[in-house]
Coordinates of C-alpha atoms in Angstrom, one line a residue:
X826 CA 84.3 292.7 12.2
X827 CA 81.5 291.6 14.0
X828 CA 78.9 290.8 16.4
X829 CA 76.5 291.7 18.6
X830 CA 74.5 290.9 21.2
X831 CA 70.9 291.9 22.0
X832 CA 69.1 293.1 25.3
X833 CA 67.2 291.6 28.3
X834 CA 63.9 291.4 25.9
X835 CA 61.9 294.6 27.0
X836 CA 59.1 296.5 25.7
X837 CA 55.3 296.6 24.5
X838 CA 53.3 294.9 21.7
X839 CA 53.3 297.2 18.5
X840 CA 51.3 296.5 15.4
X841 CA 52.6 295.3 12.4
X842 CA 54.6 297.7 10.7
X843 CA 56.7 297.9 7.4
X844 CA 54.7 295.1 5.5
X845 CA 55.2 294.3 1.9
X846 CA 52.8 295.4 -0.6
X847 CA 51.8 299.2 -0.2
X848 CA 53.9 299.9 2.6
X849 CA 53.8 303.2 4.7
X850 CA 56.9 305.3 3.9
X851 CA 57.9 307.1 5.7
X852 CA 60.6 309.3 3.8
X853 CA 61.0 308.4 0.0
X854 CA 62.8 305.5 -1.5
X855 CA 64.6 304.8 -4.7
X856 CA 62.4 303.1 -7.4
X857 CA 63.8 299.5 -8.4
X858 CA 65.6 298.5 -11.2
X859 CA 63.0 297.0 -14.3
X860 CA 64.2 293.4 -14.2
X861 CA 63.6 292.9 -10.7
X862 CA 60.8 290.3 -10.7
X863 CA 57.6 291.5 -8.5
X864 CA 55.8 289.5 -6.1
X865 CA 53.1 290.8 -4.0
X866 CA 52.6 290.7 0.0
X867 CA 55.7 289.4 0.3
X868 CA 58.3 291.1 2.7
X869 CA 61.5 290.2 3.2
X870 CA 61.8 289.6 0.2
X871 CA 59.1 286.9 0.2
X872 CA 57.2 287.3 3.9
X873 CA 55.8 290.2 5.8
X874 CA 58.3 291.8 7.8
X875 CA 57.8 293.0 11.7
X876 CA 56.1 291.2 14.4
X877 CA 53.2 289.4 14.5
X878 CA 53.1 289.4 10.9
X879 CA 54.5 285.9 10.2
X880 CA 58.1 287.3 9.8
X881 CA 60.3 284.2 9.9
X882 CA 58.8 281.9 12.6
X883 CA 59.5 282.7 16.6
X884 CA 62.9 283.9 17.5
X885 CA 65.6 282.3 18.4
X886 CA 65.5 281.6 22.2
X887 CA 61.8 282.2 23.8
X888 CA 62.2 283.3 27.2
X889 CA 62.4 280.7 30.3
X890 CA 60.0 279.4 33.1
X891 CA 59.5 283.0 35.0
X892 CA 62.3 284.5 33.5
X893 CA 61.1 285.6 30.2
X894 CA 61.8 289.3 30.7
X895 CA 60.7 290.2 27.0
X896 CA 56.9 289.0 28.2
X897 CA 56.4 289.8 31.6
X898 CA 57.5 293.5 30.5
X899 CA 55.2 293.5 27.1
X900 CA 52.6 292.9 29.7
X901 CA 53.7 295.9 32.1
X902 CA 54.0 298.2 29.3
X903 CA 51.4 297.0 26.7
X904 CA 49.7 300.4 26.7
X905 CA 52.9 302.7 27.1
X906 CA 52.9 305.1 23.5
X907 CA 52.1 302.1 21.3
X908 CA 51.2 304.8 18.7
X909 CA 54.1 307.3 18.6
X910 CA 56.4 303.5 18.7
X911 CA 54.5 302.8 15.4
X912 CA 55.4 306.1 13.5
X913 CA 58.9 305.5 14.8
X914 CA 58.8 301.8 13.4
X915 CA 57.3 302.5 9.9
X916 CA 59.7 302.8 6.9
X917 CA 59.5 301.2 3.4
X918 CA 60.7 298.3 2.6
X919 CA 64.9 297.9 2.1
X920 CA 64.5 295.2 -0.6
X921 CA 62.6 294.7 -3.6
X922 CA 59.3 292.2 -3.1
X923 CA 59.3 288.5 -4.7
X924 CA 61.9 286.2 -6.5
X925 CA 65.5 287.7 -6.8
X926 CA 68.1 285.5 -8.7
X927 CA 71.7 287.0 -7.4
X928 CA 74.7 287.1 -8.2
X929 CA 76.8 287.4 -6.3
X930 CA 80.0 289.5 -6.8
X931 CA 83.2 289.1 -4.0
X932 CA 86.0 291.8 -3.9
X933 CA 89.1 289.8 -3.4
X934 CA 91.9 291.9 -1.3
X935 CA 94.7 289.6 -1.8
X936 CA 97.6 292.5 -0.6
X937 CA 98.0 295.4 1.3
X938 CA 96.0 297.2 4.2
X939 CA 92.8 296.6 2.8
X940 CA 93.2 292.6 3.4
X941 CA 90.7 291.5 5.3
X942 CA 92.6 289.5 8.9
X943 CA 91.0 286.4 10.2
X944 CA 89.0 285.2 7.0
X945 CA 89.8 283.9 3.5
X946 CA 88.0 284.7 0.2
X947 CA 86.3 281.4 0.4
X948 CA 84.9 281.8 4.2
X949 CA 83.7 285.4 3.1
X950 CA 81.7 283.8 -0.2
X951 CA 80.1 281.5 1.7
X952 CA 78.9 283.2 4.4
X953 CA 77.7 285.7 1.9
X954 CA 75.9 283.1 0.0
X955 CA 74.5 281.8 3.0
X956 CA 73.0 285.6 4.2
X957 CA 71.1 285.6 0.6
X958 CA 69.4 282.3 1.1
X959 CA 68.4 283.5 5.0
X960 CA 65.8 285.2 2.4
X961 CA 62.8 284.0 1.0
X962 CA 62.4 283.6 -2.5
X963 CA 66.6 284.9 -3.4
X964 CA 69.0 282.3 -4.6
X965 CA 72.3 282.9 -5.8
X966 CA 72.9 281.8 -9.8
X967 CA 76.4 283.0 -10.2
X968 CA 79.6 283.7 -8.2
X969 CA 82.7 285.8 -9.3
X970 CA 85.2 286.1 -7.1
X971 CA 87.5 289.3 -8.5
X972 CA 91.0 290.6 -7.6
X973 CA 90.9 294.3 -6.5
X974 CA 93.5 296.5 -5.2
X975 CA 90.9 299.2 -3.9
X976 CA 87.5 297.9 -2.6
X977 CA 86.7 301.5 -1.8
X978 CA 87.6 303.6 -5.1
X979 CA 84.5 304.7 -7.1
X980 CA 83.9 301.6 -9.3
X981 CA 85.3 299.2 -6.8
X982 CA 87.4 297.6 -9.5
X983 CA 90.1 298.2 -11.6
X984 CA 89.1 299.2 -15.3
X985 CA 89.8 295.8 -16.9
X986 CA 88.2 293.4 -14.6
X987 CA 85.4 296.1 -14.3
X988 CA 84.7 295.9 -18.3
X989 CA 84.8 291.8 -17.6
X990 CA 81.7 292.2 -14.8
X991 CA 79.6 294.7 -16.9
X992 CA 79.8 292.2 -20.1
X993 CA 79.1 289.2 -18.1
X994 CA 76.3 290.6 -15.6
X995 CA 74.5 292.3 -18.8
X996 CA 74.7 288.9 -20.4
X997 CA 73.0 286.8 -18.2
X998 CA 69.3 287.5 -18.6
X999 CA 68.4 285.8 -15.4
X1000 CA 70.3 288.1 -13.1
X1001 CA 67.7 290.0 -11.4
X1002 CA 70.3 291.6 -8.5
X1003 CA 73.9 291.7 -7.6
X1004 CA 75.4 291.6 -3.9
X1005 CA 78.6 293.1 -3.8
X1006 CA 80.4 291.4 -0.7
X1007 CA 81.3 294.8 0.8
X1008 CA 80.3 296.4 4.2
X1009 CA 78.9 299.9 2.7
X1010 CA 78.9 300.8 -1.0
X1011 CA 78.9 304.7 -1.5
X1012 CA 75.7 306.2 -3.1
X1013 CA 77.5 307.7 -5.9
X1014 CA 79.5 303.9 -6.1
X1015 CA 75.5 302.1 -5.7
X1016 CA 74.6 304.8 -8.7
X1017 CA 76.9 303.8 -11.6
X1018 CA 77.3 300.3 -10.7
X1019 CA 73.7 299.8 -11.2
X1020 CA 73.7 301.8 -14.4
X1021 CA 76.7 299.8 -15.5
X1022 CA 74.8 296.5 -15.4
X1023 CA 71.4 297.2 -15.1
X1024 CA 70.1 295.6 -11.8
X1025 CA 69.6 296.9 -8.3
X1026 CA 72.9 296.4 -6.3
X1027 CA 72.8 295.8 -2.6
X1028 CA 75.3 295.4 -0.4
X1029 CA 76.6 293.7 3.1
X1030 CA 74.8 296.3 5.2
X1031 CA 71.5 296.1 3.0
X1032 CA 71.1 292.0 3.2
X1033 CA 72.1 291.9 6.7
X1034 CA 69.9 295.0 8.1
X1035 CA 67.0 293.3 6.2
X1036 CA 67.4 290.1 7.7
X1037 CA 67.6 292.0 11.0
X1038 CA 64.4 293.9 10.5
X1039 CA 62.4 290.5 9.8
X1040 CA 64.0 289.0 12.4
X1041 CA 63.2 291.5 15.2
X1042 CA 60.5 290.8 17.7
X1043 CA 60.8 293.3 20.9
X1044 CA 60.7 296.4 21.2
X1045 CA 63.9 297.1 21.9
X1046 CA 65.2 295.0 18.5
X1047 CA 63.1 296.8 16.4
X1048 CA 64.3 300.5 17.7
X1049 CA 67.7 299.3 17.0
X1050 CA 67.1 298.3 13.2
X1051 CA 65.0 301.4 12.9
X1052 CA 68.0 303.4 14.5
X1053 CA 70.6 301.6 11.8
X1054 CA 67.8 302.4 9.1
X1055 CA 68.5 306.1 9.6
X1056 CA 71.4 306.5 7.3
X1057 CA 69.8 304.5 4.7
X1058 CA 66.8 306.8 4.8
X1059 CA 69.4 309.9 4.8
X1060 CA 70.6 308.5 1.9
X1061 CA 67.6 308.3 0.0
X1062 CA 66.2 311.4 0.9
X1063 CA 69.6 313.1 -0.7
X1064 CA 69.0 311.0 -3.9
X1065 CA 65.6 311.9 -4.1
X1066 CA 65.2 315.2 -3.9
X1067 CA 68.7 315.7 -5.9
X1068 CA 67.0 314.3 -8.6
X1069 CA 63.8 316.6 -8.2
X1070 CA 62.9 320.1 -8.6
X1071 CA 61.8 322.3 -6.4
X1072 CA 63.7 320.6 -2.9
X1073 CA 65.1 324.1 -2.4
X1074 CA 62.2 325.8 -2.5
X1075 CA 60.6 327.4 1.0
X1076 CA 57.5 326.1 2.0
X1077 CA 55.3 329.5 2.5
X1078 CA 55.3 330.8 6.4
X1079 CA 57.4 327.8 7.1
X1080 CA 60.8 329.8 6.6
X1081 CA 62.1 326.2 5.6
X1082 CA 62.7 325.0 2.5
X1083 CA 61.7 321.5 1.4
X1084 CA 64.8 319.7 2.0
X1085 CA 65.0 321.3 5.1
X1086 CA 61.8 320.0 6.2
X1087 CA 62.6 316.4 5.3
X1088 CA 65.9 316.9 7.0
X1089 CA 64.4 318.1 10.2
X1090 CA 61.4 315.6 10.2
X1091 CA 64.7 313.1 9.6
X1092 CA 67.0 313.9 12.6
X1093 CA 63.5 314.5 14.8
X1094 CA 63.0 310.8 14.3
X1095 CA 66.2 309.7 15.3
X1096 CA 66.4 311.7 18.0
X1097 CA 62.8 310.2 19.5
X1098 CA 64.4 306.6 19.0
X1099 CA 67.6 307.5 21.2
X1100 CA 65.5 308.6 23.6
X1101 CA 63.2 305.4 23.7
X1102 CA 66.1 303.1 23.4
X1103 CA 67.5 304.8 26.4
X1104 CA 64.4 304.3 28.5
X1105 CA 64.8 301.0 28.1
X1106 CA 68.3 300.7 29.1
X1107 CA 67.2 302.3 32.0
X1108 CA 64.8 299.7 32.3
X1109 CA 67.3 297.1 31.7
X1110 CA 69.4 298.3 34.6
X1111 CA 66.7 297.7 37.0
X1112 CA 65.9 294.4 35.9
X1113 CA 70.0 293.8 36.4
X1114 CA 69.5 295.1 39.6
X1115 CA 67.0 293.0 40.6
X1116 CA 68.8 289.7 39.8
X1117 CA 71.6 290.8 42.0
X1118 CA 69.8 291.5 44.8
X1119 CA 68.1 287.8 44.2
X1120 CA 71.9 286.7 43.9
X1121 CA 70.6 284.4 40.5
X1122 CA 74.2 283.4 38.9
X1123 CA 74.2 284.7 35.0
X1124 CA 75.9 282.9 32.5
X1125 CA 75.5 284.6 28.9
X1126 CA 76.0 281.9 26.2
X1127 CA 77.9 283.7 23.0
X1128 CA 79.4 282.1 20.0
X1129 CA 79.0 282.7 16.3
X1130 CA 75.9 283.4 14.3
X1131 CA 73.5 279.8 14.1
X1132 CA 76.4 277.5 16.1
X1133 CA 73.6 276.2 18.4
X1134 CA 73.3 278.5 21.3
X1135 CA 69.4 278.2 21.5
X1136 CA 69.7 274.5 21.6
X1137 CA 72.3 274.5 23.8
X1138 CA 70.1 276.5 26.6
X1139 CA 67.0 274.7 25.7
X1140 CA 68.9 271.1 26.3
X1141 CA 70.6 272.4 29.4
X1142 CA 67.2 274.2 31.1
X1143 CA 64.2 272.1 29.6
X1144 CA 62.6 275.4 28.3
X1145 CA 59.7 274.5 25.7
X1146 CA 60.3 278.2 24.8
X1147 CA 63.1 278.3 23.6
X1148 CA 62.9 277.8 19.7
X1149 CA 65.7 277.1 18.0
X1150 CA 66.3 277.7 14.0
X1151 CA 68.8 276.6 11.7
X1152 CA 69.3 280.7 10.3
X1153 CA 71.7 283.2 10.3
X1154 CA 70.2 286.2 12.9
X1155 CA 67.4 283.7 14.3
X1156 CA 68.1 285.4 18.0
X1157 CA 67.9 289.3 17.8
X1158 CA 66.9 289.5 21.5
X1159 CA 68.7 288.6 24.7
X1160 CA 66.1 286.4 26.6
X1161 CA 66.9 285.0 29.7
X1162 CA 66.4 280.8 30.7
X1163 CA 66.5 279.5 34.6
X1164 CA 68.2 276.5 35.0
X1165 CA 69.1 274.7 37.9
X1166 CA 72.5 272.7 38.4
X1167 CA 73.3 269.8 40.2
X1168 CA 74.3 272.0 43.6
X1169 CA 70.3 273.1 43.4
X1170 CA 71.1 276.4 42.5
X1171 CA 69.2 278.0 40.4
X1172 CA 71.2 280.3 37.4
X1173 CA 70.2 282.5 34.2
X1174 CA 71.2 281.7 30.8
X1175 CA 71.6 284.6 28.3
X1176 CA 71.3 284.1 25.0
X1177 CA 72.4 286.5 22.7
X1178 CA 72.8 287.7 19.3
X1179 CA 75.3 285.8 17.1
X1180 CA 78.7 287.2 16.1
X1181 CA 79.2 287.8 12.3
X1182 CA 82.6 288.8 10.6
X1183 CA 82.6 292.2 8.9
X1184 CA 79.3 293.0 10.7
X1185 CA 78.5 296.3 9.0
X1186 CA 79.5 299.4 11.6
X1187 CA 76.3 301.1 11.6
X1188 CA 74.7 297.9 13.0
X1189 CA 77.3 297.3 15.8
X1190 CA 76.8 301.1 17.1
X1191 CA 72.9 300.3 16.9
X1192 CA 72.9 297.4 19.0
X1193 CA 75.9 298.4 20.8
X1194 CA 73.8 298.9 24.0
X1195 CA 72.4 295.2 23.5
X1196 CA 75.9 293.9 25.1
X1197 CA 75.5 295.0 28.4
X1198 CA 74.5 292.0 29.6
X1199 CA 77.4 290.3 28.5
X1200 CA 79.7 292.5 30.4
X1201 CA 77.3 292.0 33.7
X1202 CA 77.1 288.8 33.6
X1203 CA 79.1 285.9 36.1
X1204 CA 80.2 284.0 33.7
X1205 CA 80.6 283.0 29.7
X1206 CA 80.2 280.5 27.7
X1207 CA 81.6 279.9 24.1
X1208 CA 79.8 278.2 21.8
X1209 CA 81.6 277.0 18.9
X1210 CA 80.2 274.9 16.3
X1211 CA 83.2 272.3 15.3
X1212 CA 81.6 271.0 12.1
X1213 CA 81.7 274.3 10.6
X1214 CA 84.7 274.0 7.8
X1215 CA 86.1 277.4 9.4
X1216 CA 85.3 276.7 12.8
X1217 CA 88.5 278.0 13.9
X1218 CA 88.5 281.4 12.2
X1219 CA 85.1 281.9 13.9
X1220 CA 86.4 281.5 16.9
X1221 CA 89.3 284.1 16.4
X1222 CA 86.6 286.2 15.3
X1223 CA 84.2 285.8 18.5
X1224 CA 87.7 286.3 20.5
X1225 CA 88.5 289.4 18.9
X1226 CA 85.2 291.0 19.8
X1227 CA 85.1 290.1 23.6
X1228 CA 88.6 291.7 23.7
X1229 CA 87.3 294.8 22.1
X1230 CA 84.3 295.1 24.8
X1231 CA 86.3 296.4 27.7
X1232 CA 85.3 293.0 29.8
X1233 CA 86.9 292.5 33.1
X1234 CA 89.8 290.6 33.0
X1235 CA 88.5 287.8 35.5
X1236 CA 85.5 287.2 33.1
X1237 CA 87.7 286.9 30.0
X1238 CA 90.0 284.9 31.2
X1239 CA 87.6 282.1 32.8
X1240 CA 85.5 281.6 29.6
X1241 CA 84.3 277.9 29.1
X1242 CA 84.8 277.0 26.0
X1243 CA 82.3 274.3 24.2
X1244 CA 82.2 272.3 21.2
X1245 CA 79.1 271.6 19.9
X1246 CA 77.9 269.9 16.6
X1247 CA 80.2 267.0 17.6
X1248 CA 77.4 264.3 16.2
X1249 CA 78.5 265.9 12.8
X1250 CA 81.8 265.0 13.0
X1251 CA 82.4 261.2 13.6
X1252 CA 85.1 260.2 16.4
X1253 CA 85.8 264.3 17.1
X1254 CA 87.8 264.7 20.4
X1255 CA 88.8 268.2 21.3
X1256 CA 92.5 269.0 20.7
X1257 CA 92.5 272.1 23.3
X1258 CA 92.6 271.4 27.0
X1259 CA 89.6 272.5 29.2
X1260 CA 87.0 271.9 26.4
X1261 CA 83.9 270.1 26.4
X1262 CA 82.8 268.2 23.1
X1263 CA 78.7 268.4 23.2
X1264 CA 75.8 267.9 21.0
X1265 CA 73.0 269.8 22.1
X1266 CA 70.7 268.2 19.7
X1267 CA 71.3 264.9 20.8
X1268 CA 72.5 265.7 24.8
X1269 CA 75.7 264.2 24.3
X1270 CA 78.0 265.6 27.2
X1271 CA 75.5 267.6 29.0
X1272 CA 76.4 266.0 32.3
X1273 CA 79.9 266.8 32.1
X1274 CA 79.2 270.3 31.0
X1275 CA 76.7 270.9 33.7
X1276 CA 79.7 269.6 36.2
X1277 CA 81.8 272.8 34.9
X1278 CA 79.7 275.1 34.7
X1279 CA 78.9 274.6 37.9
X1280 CA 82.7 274.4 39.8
X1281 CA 83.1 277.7 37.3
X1282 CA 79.4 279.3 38.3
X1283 CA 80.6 278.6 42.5
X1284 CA 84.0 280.3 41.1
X1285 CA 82.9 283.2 40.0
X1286 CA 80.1 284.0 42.6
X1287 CA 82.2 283.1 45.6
X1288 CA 79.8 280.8 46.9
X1289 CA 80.7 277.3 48.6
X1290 CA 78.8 274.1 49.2
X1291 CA 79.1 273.7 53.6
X1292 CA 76.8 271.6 55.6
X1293 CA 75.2 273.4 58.5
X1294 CA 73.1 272.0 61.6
X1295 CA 70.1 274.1 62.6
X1296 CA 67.4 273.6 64.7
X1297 CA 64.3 272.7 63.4
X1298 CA 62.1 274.5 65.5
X1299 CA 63.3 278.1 64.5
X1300 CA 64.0 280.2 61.5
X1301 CA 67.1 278.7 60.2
X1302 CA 65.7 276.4 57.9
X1303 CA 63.4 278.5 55.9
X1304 CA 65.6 281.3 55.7
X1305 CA 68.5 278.9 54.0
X1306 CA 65.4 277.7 51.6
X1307 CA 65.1 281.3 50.6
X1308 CA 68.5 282.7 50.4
X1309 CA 70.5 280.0 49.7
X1310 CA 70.4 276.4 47.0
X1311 CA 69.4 273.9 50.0
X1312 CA 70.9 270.4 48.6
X1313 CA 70.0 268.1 51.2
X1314 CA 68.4 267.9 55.0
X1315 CA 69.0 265.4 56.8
X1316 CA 66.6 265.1 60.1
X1317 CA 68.0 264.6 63.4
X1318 CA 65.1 263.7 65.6
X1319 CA 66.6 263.3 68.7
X1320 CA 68.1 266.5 68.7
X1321 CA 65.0 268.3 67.1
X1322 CA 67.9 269.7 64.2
X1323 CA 68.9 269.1 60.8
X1324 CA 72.1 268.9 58.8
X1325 CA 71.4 270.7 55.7
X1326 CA 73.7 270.9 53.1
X1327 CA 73.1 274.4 50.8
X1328 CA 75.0 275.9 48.1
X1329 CA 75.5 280.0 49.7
X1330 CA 77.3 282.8 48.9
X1331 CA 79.8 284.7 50.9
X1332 CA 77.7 287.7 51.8
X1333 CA 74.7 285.3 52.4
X1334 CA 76.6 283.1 54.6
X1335 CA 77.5 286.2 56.4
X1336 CA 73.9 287.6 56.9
X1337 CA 73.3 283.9 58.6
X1338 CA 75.9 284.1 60.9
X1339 CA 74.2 287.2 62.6
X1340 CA 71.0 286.1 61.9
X1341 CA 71.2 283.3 64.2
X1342 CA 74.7 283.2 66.3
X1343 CA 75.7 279.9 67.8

């Protein structure tokens, strides 16, 4: 099941790469089925895909006043291989261009170990049907919902209800495509379904790694997809040159063969994106470095895929930047947002990728990296959106995940937890202790949430709100302005000192102590 999480935004402007239309490819792809409808410049289906090409709007969550890592690094590293990224970037397109009219086709487990835990068959079709309308130009035109005992034998299902599906799907003319509801289909599985009923057949991974690639502005976002790509592109080279002569023929003074060349070519690329994607954790690990020696508090703000976590941010810091979108996937990248609470102190909101059940396992290993700053970070906040019909299996869900990080114990177990959406839901008032009801969209309990998050941020950071008296006429005070939150000063003319009232770590406090002895 899954989820994700995205990285401190780093990396360089790169052209536009894997458009619609005549594409670069490159490794081959399968042709598409005859009664896919074609469009033309479209990507996605229905825009062009990668950045800067119009994609689908900004991301979710622009970066904040001076802490928009994503920006001040595309500006430090704007002419750092932009050319070898590009090679690296470019692949054909994953679905076909224009209109698709889907349907959609749900394996229902109802016994045994392949049951899916925390979900129902209903949850699972709807958030299937809402991945196919995150595309342009797809809509879904039928639903079946069918009993299986084996989602992963060849055919999927069992011989009757198989017959059933081929007989319906081949009589309904306006079916261009079928989703089957599964992570992974097998290529041999892909191959006689869509000789059975005569349409392309996609599945989880294939929707969700498309919507990923649209959605992916940094650098470091669009490595990832590229690096989940690879076993697609595996796959299709297999196909491809199984299906042609000649692939084990050697290519003269080469002492390679054909297929051996494509292999090679094939593992060389993915090899080069490890190593870039490893750069930039590097990279990453400075910038972490930095904010702790600047002692900024970080509180990364998680929840399930489009429950508000961009509006949330953008309501608690003011940040015109951040750019929230009602969309499954709208926030690939982890930006970061300063915002200051009511102590003065100034603290970095992360926002990250959304969680998704049944996230496909080849996309969880490629973004694995991306949740770093998660497990770094002061504190977390859970966003849940309470309007949502299965609002509490998708908190089980988002649970289930942190567990499986390996997070320290102290940051799992102080976790604020809040509700949001509550506008949606007349009169809602939150059954579970030591949970704030909000609506981010409207600013309904913002004040009280800021209150937490701050007694929790002082928690967590060891620091402590003390008055202190300095003299006005040395060092102190501009040394508490720059190491510490100052709240208040009050002047004390008479005795040419001030009581100033700051928010200060423990180590900081320290430092003062034998900066200036009494």
């Amino acid at each position: 099941m899954w989820a994700l999480r995205a990285a401190v935004c780093l990396g360089i402007r790169l052209r536009r790469v894997g458009r619609c239309g005549p594409a670069p490819r490159a490794l081959p792809l399968l042709p598409w089925p005859t009664r896919a409808l074609a469009a033309h410049g479209r990507c996605g289906p229905g825009r062009p895909e990668g950045p800067g090409s119009g994609g689908r709007g900004p991301r979710e969550g622009g970066g904040g006043s001076g802490t928009r890592e994503a920006e001040e690094d595309e500006e430090d590293e704007e002419d750092e291989e932009p050319e070898e990224e590009d090679e690296l970037l470019t692949s054909g397109p994953l679905l076909p261009a224009g209109t698709q009219r889907v349907c959609l086709v749900h394996p229902d487990v109802k016994w045994g170990a392949g049951k899916p835990q925390l979900t129902t068959a209903e949850w699972q079709v709807a958030e299937a049907t809402a991945l196919i309308h995150t595309l342009d130009g797809w809509s879904v035109v039928q639903t079946m919902v069918v009993s299986t005992k084996a989602p992963s034998s060849r055919l999927v299902f069992g011989k009757g209800n198989f017959e059933h599906l081929t007989e319906k799907i081949r009589g309904s003319p306006e079916i261009t495509s079928v989703f089957l509801n599964v992570e992974r289909m097998a290529a041999p599985t892909k191959k006689e379904l869509e000789a059975a009923w005569g349409v392309e057949v996609f599945d989880r991974f294939m929707i969700v790694l498309h919507i990923f690639r649209c959605n992916a502005r940094t650098r470091e976002a669009r490595l990832q997809v590229a690096l989940a790509e690879i076993p697609v592109l595996r796959s299709n080279l297999k196909n491809d040159l199984d299906g042609q002569r000649g692939g084990s023929r050697y290519i003269m003074g080469s002492g390679e063969s054909f297929k051996q060349v494509q292999r090679r070519l094939l593992k060389e690329k993915e090899i080069k994106i490890r190593k870039a994607l490893e750069k930039l954790r590097k990279k990453r690990h400075l910038l972490r470095k930095q904010r702790t020696r600047r002692e900024f508090p970080v509180v990364s703000v998680v929840g399930y895929t489009n429950c508000g976590k961009t509006t949330l941010i953008k309501a608690l810091t003011g940040d015109a930047a951040a750019q929230p979108r009602d969309q499954l996937f709208a926030t690939l990248d982890v930006t970061a947002h300063a915002g200051t609470l009511h102590s003065s102190l100034t603290v970095l909101y992360v926002d990250t990728i959304g969680f998704l059940s049944q996230l496909p396992h080849d996309l969880i290993e490629s973004f694995s990296a991306t949740l770093e700053d998660v497990a770094h970070s002061d504190l977390i906040v859970h966003v849940r959106d309470v309007s949502h019909p299965e609002t509490e299996l998708q908190k089980a869900s988002v649970l289930s995940t942190l567990q499986g990080l390996g997070l320290p114990a102290p940051l799992l177990d102080s976790v604020v937890e809040v509700h949001n959406k509550v506008d949606l839901v007349p009169g809602y008032s939150p059954a579970e202790p030591n949970v704030l009801a909000v609506s981010a969209l409207l600013g309904h309990g913002l004040e009280e949430l800021r209150a937490e998050l701050e007694e929790a941020v002082l928690r967590a950071t060891r620091r402590r709100v003390l008055t202190l008296r300095v003299r006005l006429a040395g060092a102190q005070l501009s040394w508490l302005y720059k190491e510490a939150a100052v709240q208040r000063v009050d002047v004390i003319p008479e005795d040419g000192a001030a009581d100033v009232t700051v928010t200060i770590s423990n180590a900081a406090y320290s430092k003062f102590q034998k900066l200036f002895p009494e």
